[in-house]
PDB file of N, CA and C in Angstrom:
ATOM      1  N   UNK C   1     -36.871  -7.725   2.771  1.00 46.00           N
ATOM      2  CA  UNK C   1     -36.514  -8.655   3.806  1.00 46.00           C
ATOM      3  C   UNK C   1     -35.784  -7.939   4.915  1.00 46.00           C
ATOM      4  N   UNK C   2     -35.716  -8.549   6.091  1.00 48.00           N
ATOM      5  CA  UNK C   2     -35.036  -7.964   7.248  1.00 48.00           C
ATOM      6  C   UNK C   2     -34.247  -9.068   7.925  1.00 48.00           C
ATOM      7  N   UNK C   3     -32.942  -8.853   8.051  1.00 54.00           N
ATOM      8  CA  UNK C   3     -32.090  -9.853   8.680  1.00 54.00           C
ATOM      9  C   UNK C   3     -31.126  -9.135   9.608  1.00 54.00           C
ATOM     10  N   UNK C   4     -31.314  -9.312  10.909  1.00 57.00           N
ATOM     11  CA  UNK C   4     -30.415  -8.692  11.875  1.00 57.00           C
ATOM     12  C   UNK C   4     -30.407  -7.181  11.805  1.00 57.00           C
ATOM     13  N   UNK C   5     -31.537  -6.549  11.564  1.00 60.00           N
ATOM     14  CA  UNK C   5     -31.587  -5.095  11.503  1.00 60.00           C
ATOM     15  C   UNK C   5     -31.237  -4.525  10.145  1.00 60.00           C
ATOM     16  N   UNK C   6     -30.822  -5.381   9.207  1.00 62.00           N
ATOM     17  CA  UNK C   6     -30.490  -4.923   7.864  1.00 62.00           C
ATOM     18  C   UNK C   6     -31.670  -5.209   6.950  1.00 62.00           C
ATOM     19  N   UNK C   7     -31.964  -4.281   6.084  1.00 67.00           N
ATOM     20  CA  UNK C   7     -33.030  -4.482   5.109  1.00 67.00           C
ATOM     21  C   UNK C   7     -32.426  -4.430   3.717  1.00 67.00           C
ATOM     22  N   UNK C   8     -33.215  -4.793   2.743  1.00 66.00           N
ATOM     23  CA  UNK C   8     -32.733  -4.741   1.361  1.00 66.00           C
ATOM     24  C   UNK C   8     -32.266  -3.336   1.003  1.00 66.00           C
ATOM     25  N   UNK C   9     -32.864  -2.317   1.627  1.00 81.00           N
ATOM     26  CA  UNK C   9     -32.468  -0.942   1.318  1.00 81.00           C
ATOM     27  C   UNK C   9     -31.133  -0.557   1.956  1.00 81.00           C
ATOM     28  N   UNK C  10     -30.588  -1.413   2.842  1.00 86.00           N
ATOM     29  CA  UNK C  10     -29.288  -1.147   3.461  1.00 86.00           C
ATOM     30  C   UNK C  10     -28.142  -1.379   2.484  1.00 86.00           C
ATOM     31  N   UNK C  11     -28.389  -2.111   1.424  1.00 91.00           N
ATOM     32  CA  UNK C  11     -27.340  -2.474   0.483  1.00 91.00           C
ATOM     33  C   UNK C  11     -27.181  -1.396  -0.582  1.00 91.00           C
ATOM     34  N   UNK C  12     -25.950  -1.168  -0.978  1.00 92.00           N
ATOM     35  CA  UNK C  12     -25.614  -0.131  -1.949  1.00 92.00           C
ATOM     36  C   UNK C  12     -24.720  -0.731  -3.039  1.00 92.00           C
ATOM     37  N   UNK C  13     -24.606  -0.055  -4.187  1.00 94.00           N
ATOM     38  CA  UNK C  13     -23.686  -0.533  -5.221  1.00 94.00           C
ATOM     39  C   UNK C  13     -22.258  -0.626  -4.666  1.00 94.00           C
ATOM     40  N   UNK C  14     -21.548  -1.646  -5.097  1.00 94.00           N
ATOM     41  CA  UNK C  14     -20.166  -1.872  -4.679  1.00 94.00           C
ATOM     42  C   UNK C  14     -19.299  -0.691  -5.098  1.00 94.00           C
ATOM     43  N   UNK C  15     -18.560  -0.119  -4.143  1.00 94.00           N
ATOM     44  CA  UNK C  15     -17.644   0.993  -4.432  1.00 94.00           C
ATOM     45  C   UNK C  15     -16.239   0.414  -4.569  1.00 94.00           C
ATOM     46  N   UNK C  16     -15.645   0.583  -5.737  1.00 94.00           N
ATOM     47  CA  UNK C  16     -14.357  -0.022  -6.051  1.00 94.00           C
ATOM     48  C   UNK C  16     -13.308   1.068  -6.225  1.00 94.00           C
ATOM     49  N   UNK C  17     -12.167   0.881  -5.576  1.00 90.00           N
ATOM     50  CA  UNK C  17     -11.022   1.771  -5.763  1.00 90.00           C
ATOM     51  C   UNK C  17      -9.908   0.947  -6.411  1.00 90.00           C
ATOM     52  N   UNK C  18      -9.327   1.464  -7.482  1.00 90.00           N
ATOM     53  CA  UNK C  18      -8.257   0.749  -8.178  1.00 90.00           C
ATOM     54  C   UNK C  18      -6.954   1.497  -7.974  1.00 90.00           C
ATOM     55  N   UNK C  19      -5.952   0.779  -7.509  1.00 83.00           N
ATOM     56  CA  UNK C  19      -4.629   1.350  -7.277  1.00 83.00           C
ATOM     57  C   UNK C  19      -3.668   0.700  -8.278  1.00 83.00           C
ATOM     58  N   UNK C  20      -3.237   1.475  -9.281  1.00 82.00           N
ATOM     59  CA  UNK C  20      -2.365   0.936 -10.328  1.00 82.00           C
ATOM     60  C   UNK C  20      -1.243   1.905 -10.676  1.00 82.00           C
ATOM     61  N   UNK C  21      -0.847   2.737  -9.718  1.00 73.00           N
ATOM     62  CA  UNK C  21       0.155   3.783  -9.978  1.00 73.00           C
ATOM     63  C   UNK C  21       1.471   3.241 -10.518  1.00 73.00           C
ATOM     64  N   UNK C  22       1.970   2.156  -9.965  1.00 69.00           N
ATOM     65  CA  UNK C  22       3.279   1.639 -10.335  1.00 69.00           C
ATOM     66  C   UNK C  22       3.385   1.171 -11.769  1.00 69.00           C
ATOM     67  N   UNK C  23       2.286   0.878 -12.409  1.00 72.00           N
ATOM     68  CA  UNK C  23       2.337   0.375 -13.780  1.00 72.00           C
ATOM     69  C   UNK C  23       2.844   1.422 -14.758  1.00 72.00           C
ATOM     70  N   UNK C  24       2.400   2.637 -14.629  1.00 62.00           N
ATOM     71  CA  UNK C  24       2.785   3.689 -15.580  1.00 62.00           C
ATOM     72  C   UNK C  24       4.280   3.989 -15.530  1.00 62.00           C
ATOM     73  N   UNK C  25       4.835   4.037 -14.336  1.00 62.00           N
ATOM     74  CA  UNK C  25       6.254   4.392 -14.216  1.00 62.00           C
ATOM     75  C   UNK C  25       7.155   3.308 -14.789  1.00 62.00           C
ATOM     76  N   UNK C  26       6.648   2.088 -14.922  1.00 57.00           N
ATOM     77  CA  UNK C  26       7.483   1.001 -15.421  1.00 57.00           C
ATOM     78  C   UNK C  26       7.535   0.953 -16.945  1.00 57.00           C
ATOM     79  N   UNK C  27       6.819   1.828 -17.627  1.00 58.00           N
ATOM     80  CA  UNK C  27       6.732   1.743 -19.089  1.00 58.00           C
ATOM     81  C   UNK C  27       7.435   2.890 -19.809  1.00 58.00           C
ATOM     82  N   UNK C  28       8.250   3.651 -19.107  1.00 65.00           N
ATOM     83  CA  UNK C  28       8.853   4.852 -19.683  1.00 65.00           C
ATOM     84  C   UNK C  28       9.717   4.596 -20.918  1.00 65.00           C
ATOM     85  N   UNK C  29      10.375   3.441 -21.009  1.00 76.00           N
ATOM     86  CA  UNK C  29      11.321   3.194 -22.097  1.00 76.00           C
ATOM     87  C   UNK C  29      10.711   2.517 -23.323  1.00 76.00           C
ATOM     88  N   UNK C  30       9.481   2.068 -23.257  1.00 82.00           N
ATOM     89  CA  UNK C  30       8.881   1.298 -24.343  1.00 82.00           C
ATOM     90  C   UNK C  30       7.506   1.871 -24.701  1.00 82.00           C
ATOM     91  N   UNK C  31       7.398   2.568 -25.840  1.00 86.00           N
ATOM     92  CA  UNK C  31       6.126   3.193 -26.208  1.00 86.00           C
ATOM     93  C   UNK C  31       4.980   2.190 -26.394  1.00 86.00           C
ATOM     94  N   UNK C  32       5.276   1.004 -26.941  1.00 87.00           N
ATOM     95  CA  UNK C  32       4.223  -0.006 -27.114  1.00 87.00           C
ATOM     96  C   UNK C  32       3.712  -0.483 -25.762  1.00 87.00           C
ATOM     97  N   UNK C  33       4.633  -0.701 -24.866  1.00 84.00           N
ATOM     98  CA  UNK C  33       4.271  -1.128 -23.508  1.00 84.00           C
ATOM     99  C   UNK C  33       3.458  -0.029 -22.817  1.00 84.00           C
ATOM    100  N   UNK C  34       3.888   1.216 -22.999  1.00 84.00           N
ATOM    101  CA  UNK C  34       3.168   2.351 -22.407  1.00 84.00           C
ATOM    102  C   UNK C  34       1.739   2.403 -22.935  1.00 84.00           C
ATOM    103  N   UNK C  35       1.560   2.151 -24.231  1.00 88.00           N
ATOM    104  CA  UNK C  35       0.217   2.169 -24.821  1.00 88.00           C
ATOM    105  C   UNK C  35      -0.647   1.048 -24.245  1.00 88.00           C
ATOM    106  N   UNK C  36      -0.065  -0.146 -24.078  1.00 88.00           N
ATOM    107  CA  UNK C  36      -0.828  -1.270 -23.510  1.00 88.00           C
ATOM    108  C   UNK C  36      -1.214  -0.991 -22.066  1.00 88.00           C
ATOM    109  N   UNK C  37      -0.277  -0.456 -21.297  1.00 88.00           N
ATOM    110  CA  UNK C  37      -0.572  -0.156 -19.895  1.00 88.00           C
ATOM    111  C   UNK C  37      -1.587   0.978 -19.779  1.00 88.00           C
ATOM    112  N   UNK C  38      -1.497   1.941 -20.676  1.00 88.00           N
ATOM    113  CA  UNK C  38      -2.471   3.028 -20.685  1.00 88.00           C
ATOM    114  C   UNK C  38      -3.866   2.483 -20.997  1.00 88.00           C
ATOM    115  N   UNK C  39      -3.958   1.574 -21.957  1.00 92.00           N
ATOM    116  CA  UNK C  39      -5.244   0.956 -22.289  1.00 92.00           C
ATOM    117  C   UNK C  39      -5.792   0.194 -21.080  1.00 92.00           C
ATOM    118  N   UNK C  40      -4.922  -0.517 -20.389  1.00 91.00           N
ATOM    119  CA  UNK C  40      -5.340  -1.258 -19.194  1.00 91.00           C
ATOM    120  C   UNK C  40      -5.849  -0.310 -18.113  1.00 91.00           C
ATOM    121  N   UNK C  41      -5.061   0.726 -17.801  1.00 91.00           N
ATOM    122  CA  UNK C  41      -5.418   1.604 -16.682  1.00 91.00           C
ATOM    123  C   UNK C  41      -6.496   2.630 -17.026  1.00 91.00           C
ATOM    124  N   UNK C  42      -6.586   3.041 -18.295  1.00 93.00           N
ATOM    125  CA  UNK C  42      -7.559   4.070 -18.677  1.00 93.00           C
ATOM    126  C   UNK C  42      -8.879   3.508 -19.211  1.00 93.00           C
ATOM    127  N   UNK C  43      -8.855   2.266 -19.683  1.00 95.00           N
ATOM    128  CA  UNK C  43     -10.052   1.696 -20.299  1.00 95.00           C
ATOM    129  C   UNK C  43     -10.531   0.428 -19.591  1.00 95.00           C
ATOM    130  N   UNK C  44      -9.700  -0.592 -19.579  1.00 95.00           N
ATOM    131  CA  UNK C  44     -10.115  -1.901 -19.050  1.00 95.00           C
ATOM    132  C   UNK C  44     -10.495  -1.832 -17.574  1.00 95.00           C
ATOM    133  N   UNK C  45      -9.598  -1.328 -16.737  1.00 94.00           N
ATOM    134  CA  UNK C  45      -9.880  -1.306 -15.293  1.00 94.00           C
ATOM    135  C   UNK C  45     -11.083  -0.423 -14.944  1.00 94.00           C
ATOM    136  N   UNK C  46     -11.203   0.793 -15.489  1.00 95.00           N
ATOM    137  CA  UNK C  46     -12.396   1.595 -15.183  1.00 95.00           C
ATOM    138  C   UNK C  46     -13.699   0.945 -15.669  1.00 95.00           C
ATOM    139  N   UNK C  47     -13.677   0.320 -16.852  1.00 97.00           N
ATOM    140  CA  UNK C  47     -14.890  -0.332 -17.343  1.00 97.00           C
ATOM    141  C   UNK C  47     -15.261  -1.532 -16.480  1.00 97.00           C
ATOM    142  N   UNK C  48     -14.262  -2.305 -16.054  1.00 96.00           N
ATOM    143  CA  UNK C  48     -14.533  -3.441 -15.163  1.00 96.00           C
ATOM    144  C   UNK C  48     -15.104  -2.943 -13.841  1.00 96.00           C
ATOM    145  N   UNK C  49     -14.541  -1.870 -13.321  1.00 96.00           N
ATOM    146  CA  UNK C  49     -15.029  -1.288 -12.074  1.00 96.00           C
ATOM    147  C   UNK C  49     -16.480  -0.828 -12.213  1.00 96.00           C
ATOM    148  N   UNK C  50     -16.787  -0.151 -13.305  1.00 96.00           N
ATOM    149  CA  UNK C  50     -18.155   0.315 -13.546  1.00 96.00           C
ATOM    150  C   UNK C  50     -19.125  -0.858 -13.658  1.00 96.00           C
ATOM    151  N   UNK C  51     -18.721  -1.897 -14.377  1.00 97.00           N
ATOM    152  CA  UNK C  51     -19.581  -3.066 -14.531  1.00 97.00           C
ATOM    153  C   UNK C  51     -19.890  -3.702 -13.181  1.00 97.00           C
ATOM    154  N   UNK C  52     -18.844  -3.999 -12.392  1.00 95.00           N
ATOM    155  CA  UNK C  52     -19.063  -4.682 -11.115  1.00 95.00           C
ATOM    156  C   UNK C  52     -19.777  -3.788 -10.113  1.00 95.00           C
ATOM    157  N   UNK C  53     -19.549  -2.490 -10.175  1.00 95.00           N
ATOM    158  CA  UNK C  53     -20.264  -1.572  -9.282  1.00 95.00           C
ATOM    159  C   UNK C  53     -21.761  -1.579  -9.560  1.00 95.00           C
ATOM    160  N   UNK C  54     -22.120  -1.711 -10.817  1.00 94.00           N
ATOM    161  CA  UNK C  54     -23.549  -1.732 -11.145  1.00 94.00           C
ATOM    162  C   UNK C  54     -24.159  -3.119 -10.964  1.00 94.00           C
ATOM    163  N   UNK C  55     -23.346  -4.164 -11.025  1.00 96.00           N
ATOM    164  CA  UNK C  55     -23.864  -5.531 -10.934  1.00 96.00           C
ATOM    165  C   UNK C  55     -23.997  -6.030  -9.497  1.00 96.00           C
ATOM    166  N   UNK C  56     -23.193  -5.509  -8.580  1.00 94.00           N
ATOM    167  CA  UNK C  56     -23.173  -6.024  -7.208  1.00 94.00           C
ATOM    168  C   UNK C  56     -23.599  -4.969  -6.205  1.00 94.00           C
ATOM    169  N   UNK C  57     -24.366  -5.397  -5.220  1.00 93.00           N
ATOM    170  CA  UNK C  57     -24.782  -4.525  -4.114  1.00 93.00           C
ATOM    171  C   UNK C  57     -24.269  -5.154  -2.829  1.00 93.00           C
ATOM    172  N   UNK C  58     -23.763  -4.304  -1.937  1.00 91.00           N
ATOM    173  CA  UNK C  58     -23.173  -4.784  -0.686  1.00 91.00           C
ATOM    174  C   UNK C  58     -23.620  -3.903   0.474  1.00 91.00           C
ATOM    175  N   UNK C  59     -23.425  -4.408   1.678  1.00 90.00           N
ATOM    176  CA  UNK C  59     -23.580  -3.574   2.860  1.00 90.00           C
ATOM    177  C   UNK C  59     -22.306  -2.743   2.926  1.00 90.00           C
ATOM    178  N   UNK C  60     -22.371  -1.424   2.798  1.00 88.00           N
ATOM    179  CA  UNK C  60     -21.170  -0.593   2.658  1.00 88.00           C
ATOM    180  C   UNK C  60     -20.213  -0.681   3.847  1.00 88.00           C
ATOM    181  N   UNK C  61     -18.922  -0.671   3.540  1.00 83.00           N
ATOM    182  CA  UNK C  61     -17.897  -0.582   4.585  1.00 83.00           C
ATOM    183  C   UNK C  61     -17.990   0.821   5.174  1.00 83.00           C
ATOM    184  N   UNK C  62     -18.165   0.913   6.476  1.00 85.00           N
ATOM    185  CA  UNK C  62     -18.401   2.220   7.091  1.00 85.00           C
ATOM    186  C   UNK C  62     -17.125   3.013   7.343  1.00 85.00           C
ATOM    187  N   UNK C  63     -16.015   2.333   7.517  1.00 85.00           N
ATOM    188  CA  UNK C  63     -14.770   3.019   7.864  1.00 85.00           C
ATOM    189  C   UNK C  63     -13.762   3.049   6.727  1.00 85.00           C
ATOM    190  N   UNK C  64     -14.166   2.687   5.528  1.00 81.00           N
ATOM    191  CA  UNK C  64     -13.222   2.602   4.431  1.00 81.00           C
ATOM    192  C   UNK C  64     -12.337   1.382   4.588  1.00 81.00           C
ATOM    193  N   UNK C  65     -11.298   1.308   3.791  1.00 84.00           N
ATOM    194  CA  UNK C  65     -10.393   0.159   3.803  1.00 84.00           C
ATOM    195  C   UNK C  65      -8.962   0.666   3.817  1.00 84.00           C
ATOM    196  N   UNK C  66      -8.148   0.051   4.663  1.00 82.00           N
ATOM    197  CA  UNK C  66      -6.726   0.352   4.700  1.00 82.00           C
ATOM    198  C   UNK C  66      -5.970  -0.796   4.044  1.00 82.00           C
ATOM    199  N   UNK C  67      -5.201  -0.479   3.017  1.00 80.00           N
ATOM    200  CA  UNK C  67      -4.366  -1.467   2.337  1.00 80.00           C
ATOM    201  C   UNK C  67      -2.974  -1.347   2.937  1.00 80.00           C
ATOM    202  N   UNK C  68      -2.421  -2.478   3.345  1.00 77.00           N
ATOM    203  CA  UNK C  68      -1.086  -2.498   3.946  1.00 77.00           C
ATOM    204  C   UNK C  68      -0.108  -3.233   3.035  1.00 77.00           C
ATOM    205  N   UNK C  69       1.175  -2.918   3.208  1.00 73.00           N
ATOM    206  CA  UNK C  69       2.216  -3.667   2.508  1.00 73.00           C
ATOM    207  C   UNK C  69       1.977  -5.154   2.700  1.00 73.00           C
ATOM    208  N   UNK C  70       2.295  -5.941   1.674  1.00 68.00           N
ATOM    209  CA  UNK C  70       2.314  -7.386   1.847  1.00 68.00           C
ATOM    210  C   UNK C  70       3.409  -7.963   0.975  1.00 68.00           C
ATOM    211  N   UNK C  71       3.367  -9.255   0.753  1.00 58.00           N
ATOM    212  CA  UNK C  71       4.424  -9.919   0.006  1.00 58.00           C
ATOM    213  C   UNK C  71       4.464  -9.512  -1.466  1.00 58.00           C
ATOM    214  N   UNK C  72       3.385  -8.952  -1.981  1.00 62.00           N
ATOM    215  CA  UNK C  72       3.289  -8.681  -3.421  1.00 62.00           C
ATOM    216  C   UNK C  72       3.456  -7.222  -3.821  1.00 62.00           C
ATOM    217  N   UNK C  73       3.337  -6.305  -2.914  1.00 64.00           N
ATOM    218  CA  UNK C  73       3.504  -4.904  -3.287  1.00 64.00           C
ATOM    219  C   UNK C  73       3.929  -4.095  -2.075  1.00 64.00           C
ATOM    220  N   UNK C  74       4.593  -2.985  -2.355  1.00 65.00           N
ATOM    221  CA  UNK C  74       5.069  -2.095  -1.302  1.00 65.00           C
ATOM    222  C   UNK C  74       4.378  -0.746  -1.457  1.00 65.00           C
ATOM    223  N   UNK C  75       4.053  -0.136  -0.321  1.00 66.00           N
ATOM    224  CA  UNK C  75       3.394   1.166  -0.323  1.00 66.00           C
ATOM    225  C   UNK C  75       4.235   2.164   0.456  1.00 66.00           C
ATOM    226  N   UNK C  76       4.305   3.387  -0.035  1.00 64.00           N
ATOM    227  CA  UNK C  76       5.000   4.434   0.705  1.00 64.00           C
ATOM    228  C   UNK C  76       4.315   4.600   2.051  1.00 64.00           C
ATOM    229  N   UNK C  77       5.077   4.582   3.108  1.00 68.00           N
ATOM    230  CA  UNK C  77       4.497   4.714   4.443  1.00 68.00           C
ATOM    231  C   UNK C  77       3.921   3.418   4.980  1.00 68.00           C
ATOM    232  N   UNK C  78       3.956   2.347   4.182  1.00 74.00           N
ATOM    233  CA  UNK C  78       3.501   1.051   4.654  1.00 74.00           C
ATOM    234  C   UNK C  78       2.018   0.783   4.533  1.00 74.00           C
ATOM    235  N   UNK C  79       1.205   1.822   4.288  1.00 76.00           N
ATOM    236  CA  UNK C  79      -0.224   1.595   4.126  1.00 76.00           C
ATOM    237  C   UNK C  79      -0.875   2.756   3.387  1.00 76.00           C
ATOM    238  N   UNK C  80      -2.078   2.507   2.904  1.00 78.00           N
ATOM    239  CA  UNK C  80      -2.825   3.493   2.129  1.00 78.00           C
ATOM    240  C   UNK C  80      -4.300   3.327   2.483  1.00 78.00           C
ATOM    241  N   UNK C  81      -4.945   4.396   2.985  1.00 80.00           N
ATOM    242  CA  UNK C  81      -6.345   4.302   3.394  1.00 80.00           C
ATOM    243  C   UNK C  81      -7.261   4.843   2.295  1.00 80.00           C
ATOM    244  N   UNK C  82      -8.367   4.149   2.065  1.00 82.00           N
ATOM    245  CA  UNK C  82      -9.347   4.537   1.048  1.00 82.00           C
ATOM    246  C   UNK C  82     -10.704   4.703   1.708  1.00 82.00           C
ATOM    247  N   UNK C  83     -11.199   5.944   1.765  1.00 86.00           N
ATOM    248  CA  UNK C  83     -12.544   6.207   2.280  1.00 86.00           C
ATOM    249  C   UNK C  83     -13.563   5.914   1.182  1.00 86.00           C
ATOM    250  N   UNK C  84     -14.801   5.739   1.567  1.00 88.00           N
ATOM    251  CA  UNK C  84     -15.892   5.530   0.610  1.00 88.00           C
ATOM    252  C   UNK C  84     -15.584   4.422  -0.390  1.00 88.00           C
ATOM    253  N   UNK C  85     -15.033   3.323   0.111  1.00 90.00           N
ATOM    254  CA  UNK C  85     -14.644   2.189  -0.723  1.00 90.00           C
ATOM    255  C   UNK C  85     -15.042   0.895  -0.032  1.00 90.00           C
ATOM    256  N   UNK C  86     -15.510  -0.062  -0.821  1.00 91.00           N
ATOM    257  CA  UNK C  86     -15.851  -1.378  -0.292  1.00 91.00           C
ATOM    258  C   UNK C  86     -14.819  -2.432  -0.668  1.00 91.00           C
ATOM    259  N   UNK C  87     -14.075  -2.185  -1.740  1.00 89.00           N
ATOM    260  CA  UNK C  87     -13.019  -3.102  -2.153  1.00 89.00           C
ATOM    261  C   UNK C  87     -11.929  -2.288  -2.844  1.00 89.00           C
ATOM    262  N   UNK C  88     -10.682  -2.661  -2.599  1.00 86.00           N
ATOM    263  CA  UNK C  88      -9.548  -2.017  -3.252  1.00 86.00           C
ATOM    264  C   UNK C  88      -8.856  -3.073  -4.108  1.00 86.00           C
ATOM    265  N   UNK C  89      -8.676  -2.766  -5.386  1.00 86.00           N
ATOM    266  CA  UNK C  89      -7.961  -3.649  -6.295  1.00 86.00           C
ATOM    267  C   UNK C  89      -6.587  -3.026  -6.516  1.00 86.00           C
ATOM    268  N   UNK C  90      -5.543  -3.739  -6.109  1.00 80.00           N
ATOM    269  CA  UNK C  90      -4.174  -3.259  -6.288  1.00 80.00           C
ATOM    270  C   UNK C  90      -3.578  -4.022  -7.466  1.00 80.00           C
ATOM    271  N   UNK C  91      -3.185  -3.293  -8.505  1.00 82.00           N
ATOM    272  CA  UNK C  91      -2.649  -3.906  -9.714  1.00 82.00           C
ATOM    273  C   UNK C  91      -1.139  -3.732  -9.706  1.00 82.00           C
ATOM    274  N   UNK C  92      -0.423  -4.860  -9.723  1.00 75.00           N
ATOM    275  CA  UNK C  92       1.036  -4.837  -9.757  1.00 75.00           C
ATOM    276  C   UNK C  92       1.504  -5.743 -10.885  1.00 75.00           C
ATOM    277  N   UNK C  93       2.667  -5.455 -11.412  1.00 73.00           N
ATOM    278  CA  UNK C  93       3.209  -6.338 -12.437  1.00 73.00           C
ATOM    279  C   UNK C  93       4.473  -7.038 -11.969  1.00 73.00           C
ATOM    280  N   UNK C  94       5.113  -6.539 -10.966  1.00 65.00           N
ATOM    281  CA  UNK C  94       6.350  -7.133 -10.472  1.00 65.00           C
ATOM    282  C   UNK C  94       5.999  -8.291  -9.555  1.00 65.00           C
ATOM    283  N   UNK C  95       6.091  -9.499 -10.069  1.00 56.00           N
ATOM    284  CA  UNK C  95       5.692 -10.666  -9.281  1.00 56.00           C
ATOM    285  C   UNK C  95       6.834 -11.253  -8.472  1.00 56.00           C
ATOM    286  N   UNK C  96       8.042 -10.748  -8.627  1.00 61.00           N
ATOM    287  CA  UNK C  96       9.157 -11.327  -7.877  1.00 61.00           C
ATOM    288  C   UNK C  96       9.018 -11.075  -6.382  1.00 61.00           C
ATOM    289  N   UNK C  97       8.187 -10.099  -5.973  1.00 55.00           N
ATOM    290  CA  UNK C  97       7.951  -9.864  -4.556  1.00 55.00           C
ATOM    291  C   UNK C  97       7.063 -10.936  -3.937  1.00 55.00           C
ATOM    292  N   UNK C  98       6.216 -11.545  -4.758  1.00 59.00           N
ATOM    293  CA  UNK C  98       5.210 -12.465  -4.235  1.00 59.00           C
ATOM    294  C   UNK C  98       5.817 -13.810  -3.858  1.00 59.00           C
ATOM    295  N   UNK C  99       5.358 -14.336  -2.739  1.00 58.00           N
ATOM    296  CA  UNK C  99       5.698 -15.701  -2.391  1.00 58.00           C
ATOM    297  C   UNK C  99       4.897 -16.606  -3.298  1.00 58.00           C
ATOM    298  N   UNK C 100       5.414 -17.785  -3.584  1.00 58.00           N
ATOM    299  CA  UNK C 100       4.679 -18.717  -4.426  1.00 58.00           C
ATOM    300  C   UNK C 100       3.335 -19.040  -3.789  1.00 58.00           C
ATOM    301  N   UNK C 101       2.300 -18.943  -4.566  1.00 52.00           N
ATOM    302  CA  UNK C 101       0.967 -19.276  -4.079  1.00 52.00           C
ATOM    303  C   UNK C 101       0.186 -18.096  -3.525  1.00 52.00           C
ATOM    304  N   UNK C 102       0.833 -16.944  -3.308  1.00 47.00           N
ATOM    305  CA  UNK C 102       0.105 -15.785  -2.798  1.00 47.00           C
ATOM    306  C   UNK C 102      -0.656 -15.150  -3.952  1.00 47.00           C
ATOM    307  N   UNK C 103      -1.966 -15.112  -3.840  1.00 50.00           N
ATOM    308  CA  UNK C 103      -2.789 -14.522  -4.885  1.00 50.00           C
ATOM    309  C   UNK C 103      -3.296 -13.165  -4.455  1.00 50.00           C
ATOM    310  N   UNK C 104      -3.644 -13.014  -3.203  1.00 50.00           N
ATOM    311  CA  UNK C 104      -4.174 -11.744  -2.733  1.00 50.00           C
ATOM    312  C   UNK C 104      -4.190 -11.694  -1.231  1.00 50.00           C
ATOM    313  N   UNK C 105      -4.443 -10.528  -0.716  1.00 48.00           N
ATOM    314  CA  UNK C 105      -4.500 -10.322   0.721  1.00 48.00           C
ATOM    315  C   UNK C 105      -5.687  -9.418   0.980  1.00 48.00           C
ATOM    316  N   UNK C 106      -6.557  -9.841   1.852  1.00 47.00           N
ATOM    317  CA  UNK C 106      -7.756  -9.042   2.115  1.00 47.00           C
ATOM    318  C   UNK C 106      -7.809  -8.633   3.568  1.00 47.00           C
ATOM    319  N   UNK C 107      -8.116  -7.403   3.773  1.00 46.00           N
ATOM    320  CA  UNK C 107      -8.367  -6.898   5.114  1.00 46.00           C
ATOM    321  C   UNK C 107      -9.410  -5.813   4.960  1.00 46.00           C
ATOM    322  N   UNK C 108     -10.393  -5.819   5.806  1.00 46.00           N
ATOM    323  CA  UNK C 108     -11.463  -4.854   5.620  1.00 46.00           C
ATOM    324  C   UNK C 108     -11.729  -4.051   6.861  1.00 46.00           C
ATOM    325  N   UNK C 109     -12.506  -3.042   6.691  1.00 45.00           N
ATOM    326  CA  UNK C 109     -12.929  -2.222   7.811  1.00 45.00           C
ATOM    327  C   UNK C 109     -13.976  -2.935   8.637  1.00 45.00           C
ATOM    328  N   UNK C 110     -14.128  -2.492   9.840  1.00 41.00           N
ATOM    329  CA  UNK C 110     -15.140  -3.076  10.716  1.00 41.00           C
ATOM    330  C   UNK C 110     -16.523  -2.660  10.247  1.00 41.00           C
ATOM    331  N   UNK C 111     -17.441  -3.529  10.442  1.00 40.00           N
ATOM    332  CA  UNK C 111     -18.821  -3.251  10.063  1.00 40.00           C
ATOM    333  C   UNK C 111     -19.548  -2.700  11.269  1.00 40.00           C
ATOM    334  N   UNK C 112     -20.090  -1.518  11.133  1.00 39.00           N
ATOM    335  CA  UNK C 112     -20.800  -0.940  12.269  1.00 39.00           C
ATOM    336  C   UNK C 112     -22.270  -1.309  12.183  1.00 39.00           C
ATOM    337  N   UNK C 113     -22.866  -1.486  13.312  1.00 40.00           N
ATOM    338  CA  UNK C 113     -24.254  -1.894  13.249  1.00 40.00           C
ATOM    339  C   UNK C 113     -25.103  -1.115  14.078  1.00 40.00           C
TER     340      UNK C 113
END
């Protein structure tokens, strides 16, 4: 099919970047907690990423994605840029930063045509 200059061949597997750095540092004092977080970050999240990358095809983000600070998480320097990515999943456990009702914040790169 052809829609607005895009064809079925324009779509590529979804490229997912997972940002979960803060989880590991929060588990230093509890070995059981460290094991659970390790299982989450080393097994669950990568397998979920692999599954969705193979299941979904998208028109690729051409400029990558910049994740900025928001109500739910803080980033060194206020932002973090991810090249070759169509979606960034930021995993946080500290919910006291979040305003009630905030589930996520999305901002994407411009689509070039």
